CSV table of C-alpha atoms in Angstrom, one decimal:
chain,number,residue,atom,x,y,z
A,1,MET,CA,6.3,158.2,14.5
A,2,LYS,CA,9.0,158.0,17.1
A,3,SER,CA,10.3,155.1,19.1
A,4,VAL,CA,10.7,156.0,22.8
A,5,LEU,CA,12.1,154.2,25.8
A,6,LEU,CA,10.4,155.3,28.8
A,7,ILE,CA,12.1,154.5,32.2
A,8,GLY,CA,10.0,155.0,35.4
A,9,MET,CA,6.3,154.6,35.3
A,10,GLY,CA,5.1,156.9,38.2
A,11,ARG,CA,2.6,159.5,37.5
A,12,PHE,CA,4.6,161.7,35.3
A,13,GLY,CA,5.9,158.7,33.3
A,14,THR,CA,2.4,157.3,33.0
A,15,ILE,CA,0.8,160.6,31.6
A,16,LEU,CA,3.7,161.0,29.2
A,17,GLY,CA,3.5,157.4,28.0
A,18,GLU,CA,-0.2,157.7,27.4
A,19,ARG,CA,0.1,160.8,25.5
A,20,LEU,CA,3.0,159.4,23.3
A,21,MET,CA,0.9,156.4,22.5
A,22,SER,CA,-2.1,158.5,21.6
A,23,MET,CA,0.2,160.4,19.1
A,24,GLY,CA,1.0,157.2,17.4
A,25,ASP,CA,4.5,156.6,18.8
A,26,GLU,CA,6.0,153.3,19.7
A,27,VAL,CA,6.6,153.2,23.4
A,28,MET,CA,8.6,150.6,25.4
A,29,ILE,CA,8.0,151.1,29.2
A,30,VAL,CA,10.6,149.9,31.9
A,31,ASP,CA,10.1,149.8,35.6
A,32,LYS,CA,11.5,147.5,38.4
A,33,ASP,CA,7.9,147.2,39.8
A,34,GLU,CA,6.5,144.0,38.4
A,35,GLU,CA,2.9,144.6,39.5
A,36,LEU,CA,2.9,148.0,37.9
A,37,ILE,CA,4.4,146.9,34.6
A,38,ASN,CA,1.9,144.0,34.3
A,39,SER,CA,-1.0,146.3,34.8
A,40,LEU,CA,0.3,148.8,32.3
A,41,ALA,CA,1.8,146.4,29.6
A,42,PRO,CA,-1.4,146.0,27.5
A,43,LYS,CA,-1.5,149.7,26.7
A,44,TYR,CA,2.1,149.9,25.3
A,45,THR,CA,4.2,148.6,22.4
A,46,ASN,CA,6.5,146.8,24.8
A,47,ALA,CA,6.9,146.5,28.6
A,48,VAL,CA,9.9,145.3,30.5
A,49,ILE,CA,10.5,144.5,34.2
A,50,ALA,CA,14.0,145.6,35.0
A,51,ASN,CA,16.2,147.5,37.2
A,52,CYS,CA,17.9,150.1,34.9
A,53,MET,CA,20.8,150.7,37.3
A,54,ASN,CA,22.2,147.5,35.9
A,55,ALA,CA,24.1,148.2,32.8
A,56,ASP,CA,23.5,144.6,31.4
A,57,ASN,CA,19.8,145.1,31.7
A,58,LEU,CA,20.1,148.3,29.7
A,59,LYS,CA,22.2,146.8,27.1
A,60,ALA,CA,19.6,144.2,26.4
A,61,LEU,CA,17.2,146.9,25.4
A,62,ASP,CA,19.2,147.9,22.3
A,63,ILE,CA,19.4,151.5,23.5
A,64,PRO,CA,20.7,153.0,20.1
A,65,SER,CA,17.5,151.7,18.3
A,66,PHE,CA,15.4,154.3,20.2
A,67,ASP,CA,14.8,157.8,18.8
A,68,ALA,CA,14.7,159.1,22.5
A,69,CYS,CA,15.1,157.7,25.9
A,70,VAL,CA,13.2,159.3,28.8
A,71,VAL,CA,14.2,158.9,32.5
A,72,ALA,CA,11.0,159.8,34.2
A,73,ILE,CA,12.0,158.6,37.7
A,74,SER,CA,11.0,161.2,40.3
A,75,ASP,CA,11.7,159.8,43.7
A,76,ASP,CA,15.3,158.5,43.4
A,77,PHE,CA,17.8,161.1,42.0
A,78,GLN,CA,20.8,158.9,42.3
A,79,SER,CA,19.1,156.3,40.1
A,80,SER,CA,18.2,159.1,37.5
A,81,LEU,CA,21.7,160.4,37.4
A,82,GLU,CA,23.3,156.8,36.9
A,83,ILE,CA,20.8,155.7,34.4
A,84,THR,CA,21.1,158.9,32.4
A,85,SER,CA,24.9,158.5,32.3
A,86,LEU,CA,24.6,154.7,31.3
A,87,LEU,CA,22.2,155.5,28.5
A,88,LYS,CA,24.7,157.9,27.0
A,89,ASP,CA,27.5,155.4,27.4
A,90,LEU,CA,25.4,152.9,25.5
A,91,GLY,CA,24.8,155.1,22.5
A,92,ALA,CA,21.4,156.7,23.2
A,93,LYS,CA,20.6,159.2,20.5
A,94,HIS,CA,18.7,161.6,22.8
A,95,VAL,CA,18.2,161.4,26.6
A,96,VAL,CA,15.5,163.4,28.4
A,97,ALA,CA,15.7,163.3,32.2
A,98,ARG,CA,13.3,164.7,34.9
A,99,ALA,CA,14.6,167.0,37.7
A,100,ASN,CA,12.9,168.1,40.7
A,101,THR,CA,15.4,171.0,41.5
A,102,LYS,CA,17.7,173.4,39.8
A,103,ILE,CA,20.7,171.5,41.3
A,104,GLN,CA,19.4,168.1,39.9
A,105,ARG,CA,18.9,169.8,36.5
A,106,LYS,CA,22.5,171.0,36.6
A,107,PHE,CA,23.9,167.6,37.4
A,108,LEU,CA,21.8,165.7,34.9
A,109,PHE,CA,23.3,168.0,32.2
A,110,ARG,CA,26.7,167.3,33.4
A,111,VAL,CA,26.4,163.5,33.1
A,112,GLY,CA,25.0,163.7,29.5
A,113,ALA,CA,21.3,164.5,29.4
A,114,ASP,CA,20.4,166.2,26.2
A,115,ASP,CA,17.3,167.8,27.7
A,116,VAL,CA,16.0,168.1,31.3
A,117,VAL,CA,12.4,168.6,32.2
A,118,TYR,CA,11.6,170.4,35.4
A,119,PRO,CA,7.8,169.7,35.8
A,120,ASN,CA,7.2,171.3,39.3
A,121,HIS,CA,9.1,174.4,38.3
A,122,ASP,CA,7.3,174.7,34.8
A,123,ILE,CA,3.8,174.1,36.4
A,124,ALA,CA,4.5,176.7,39.1
A,125,GLU,CA,5.9,179.3,36.5
A,126,LYS,CA,2.8,178.7,34.2
A,127,LEU,CA,0.3,179.0,37.1
A,128,ALA,CA,2.2,182.2,38.2
A,129,VAL,CA,1.7,183.7,34.7
A,130,LYS,CA,-2.0,182.7,34.5
A,131,LEU,CA,-2.7,183.9,38.0
A,132,ASN,CA,-1.0,187.2,37.2
A,133,SER,CA,-3.3,188.0,34.3
A,134,ASP,CA,-6.9,186.9,33.6
A,135,GLY,CA,-6.1,187.4,29.9
A,136,VAL,CA,-3.5,184.6,29.6
A,137,PHE,CA,-4.7,181.2,28.7
A,138,ASP,CA,-1.5,179.4,28.0
A,139,TYR,CA,2.1,179.9,27.0
A,140,ILE,CA,5.2,178.1,25.8
A,141,GLU,CA,8.6,179.2,26.7
A,142,ILE,CA,10.9,179.1,23.6
A,143,ASP,CA,14.0,180.1,25.5
A,144,SER,CA,15.0,182.4,28.4
A,145,THR,CA,14.0,185.5,26.5
A,146,TYR,CA,11.2,184.6,24.0
A,147,SER,CA,7.8,182.9,24.5
A,148,ILE,CA,4.4,182.2,22.7
A,149,PHE,CA,1.3,183.3,24.6
A,150,GLU,CA,-2.4,182.7,24.0
A,151,ILE,CA,-4.1,185.8,25.1
A,152,ALA,CA,-7.6,187.0,25.0
A,153,VAL,CA,-8.0,190.1,22.7
A,154,PRO,CA,-8.3,193.3,24.9
A,155,GLU,CA,-11.7,194.9,24.9
A,156,SER,CA,-10.1,198.1,23.5
A,157,TRP,CA,-9.4,196.1,20.3
A,158,TYR,CA,-12.9,195.1,19.5
A,159,GLY,CA,-14.1,196.4,16.1
A,160,LYS,CA,-10.6,197.5,15.2
A,161,THR,CA,-8.2,196.1,12.7
A,162,LEU,CA,-4.8,194.5,13.2
A,163,ILE,CA,-3.2,197.5,11.3
A,164,ASP,CA,-5.0,200.0,13.6
A,165,GLU,CA,-3.7,198.3,16.8
A,166,ASN,CA,-0.2,197.6,15.3
A,167,PRO,CA,0.9,195.3,18.2
A,168,ARG,CA,4.3,194.8,16.6
A,169,GLY,CA,5.0,198.5,16.5
A,170,LYS,CA,3.4,199.5,19.9
A,171,PHE,CA,4.2,196.3,22.0
A,172,GLY,CA,7.0,194.5,20.1
A,173,ILE,CA,4.8,191.4,19.8
A,174,ASN,CA,4.0,189.3,16.6
A,175,ILE,CA,0.6,187.7,16.1
A,176,LEU,CA,1.0,184.2,14.7
A,177,LEU,CA,-2.6,183.3,14.5
A,178,ILE,CA,-6.2,184.0,15.9
A,179,LYS,CA,-8.4,181.6,17.5
A,180,LYS,CA,-12.2,182.2,17.1
A,181,GLY,CA,-13.8,179.3,19.2
A,182,LYS,CA,-12.9,176.2,17.4
A,183,ASN,CA,-11.8,178.1,14.2
A,184,ILE,CA,-8.2,179.2,13.4
A,185,VAL,CA,-7.2,182.3,11.4
A,186,PRO,CA,-3.6,181.7,10.6
A,187,SER,CA,-1.3,184.6,9.6
A,188,PRO,CA,-4.2,187.2,9.8
A,189,ASN,CA,-4.0,190.0,7.3
A,190,PRO,CA,-3.6,193.7,8.3
A,191,ASN,CA,-7.4,194.3,7.8
A,192,TYR,CA,-8.6,191.6,10.1
A,193,VAL,CA,-11.3,193.1,12.5
A,194,PHE,CA,-11.0,191.8,16.2
A,195,GLU,CA,-14.1,190.6,17.9
A,196,ASP,CA,-15.2,189.8,21.4
A,197,GLY,CA,-14.1,186.2,22.3
A,198,ASP,CA,-11.0,186.3,20.0
A,199,HIS,CA,-7.7,184.9,21.2
A,200,ILE,CA,-4.4,185.6,19.8
A,201,LEU,CA,-1.2,183.5,19.7
A,202,ALA,CA,1.5,186.1,20.3
A,203,PHE,CA,5.2,185.6,19.9
A,204,GLY,CA,7.8,187.9,21.2
A,205,SER,CA,9.9,188.8,24.3
A,206,THR,CA,8.4,187.3,27.4
A,207,GLU,CA,8.9,190.5,29.3
A,208,LYS,CA,7.2,192.5,26.6
A,209,ILE,CA,4.1,190.2,26.4
A,210,LEU,CA,3.8,190.1,30.1
A,211,ALA,CA,4.0,193.9,30.1
A,212,PHE,CA,1.3,194.0,27.4
A,213,THR,CA,-1.0,191.5,29.4
A,214,ASN,CA,-0.7,193.7,32.5
A,215,VAL,CA,-1.5,197.0,30.9
A,216,ASP,CA,-5.0,197.2,32.6
A,217,VAL,CA,-3.5,196.1,35.9
A,218,GLN,CA,-0.9,198.9,35.7
A,219,LYS,CA,-3.6,201.4,34.9
A,220,LYS,CA,-5.6,200.4,38.0
A,221,LEU,CA,-2.5,200.8,40.2
A,222,ARG,CA,-1.7,204.2,38.7
A,223,ALA,CA,-5.3,205.1,39.3
A,224,LYS,CA,-5.0,204.0,42.9
A,225,LYS,CA,-1.9,206.0,43.5
A,226,THR,CA,-3.4,209.1,42.0
A,227,LYS,CA,-6.4,208.7,44.4
A,228,ARG,CA,-4.1,208.4,47.4
A,229,SER,CA,-2.2,211.5,46.4
A,230,ALA,CA,-5.4,213.5,46.0
A,231,LYS,CA,-6.2,212.6,49.6
């Protein structure tokens, strides 16, 4: 269980707060909108009406006592910047701030943010990956190079074993587990036989996994080029 200070209860902050509470965390919410805080207060561990641009207001919240402080303000970057800096000055253990652009992200790190979330960018990137391949259901970016993808097993794998297909050797990806509907097969053994409907959680280079998911697309493009050349 974590104790989290959540500043800014717009759409992003509200969704985040509800999720944290559902996971059993203690969440104190803060916003300068009195009506908003009064409507949300019953759902949270604590709720405070305050302008966090005021250092004294932040001091009164005992910032060092929280495991994490989240600045979820989306419509006032100057406030986000100053509050992030104040939180670090007041001894915050871990500050997460929201950015809407790359430039904002850069400045938030400069004033002391430990982590910066970039929801619009992240959502757009995930959507681009999903639209690019019907076989990708979700993915988590580990860093700028590596990711974990949930991928539908290619039809060509049906009835074949993990050792037959050898995804690590052929494609440079590691299979962490296999999802069969609601069931999970962790660390599948080499003799596991793939079936229609299986999903794999694959870890590896983002570039290599995307290349793997686009094999069928690439085949179709090559086929089209061959037809054009024949004409």
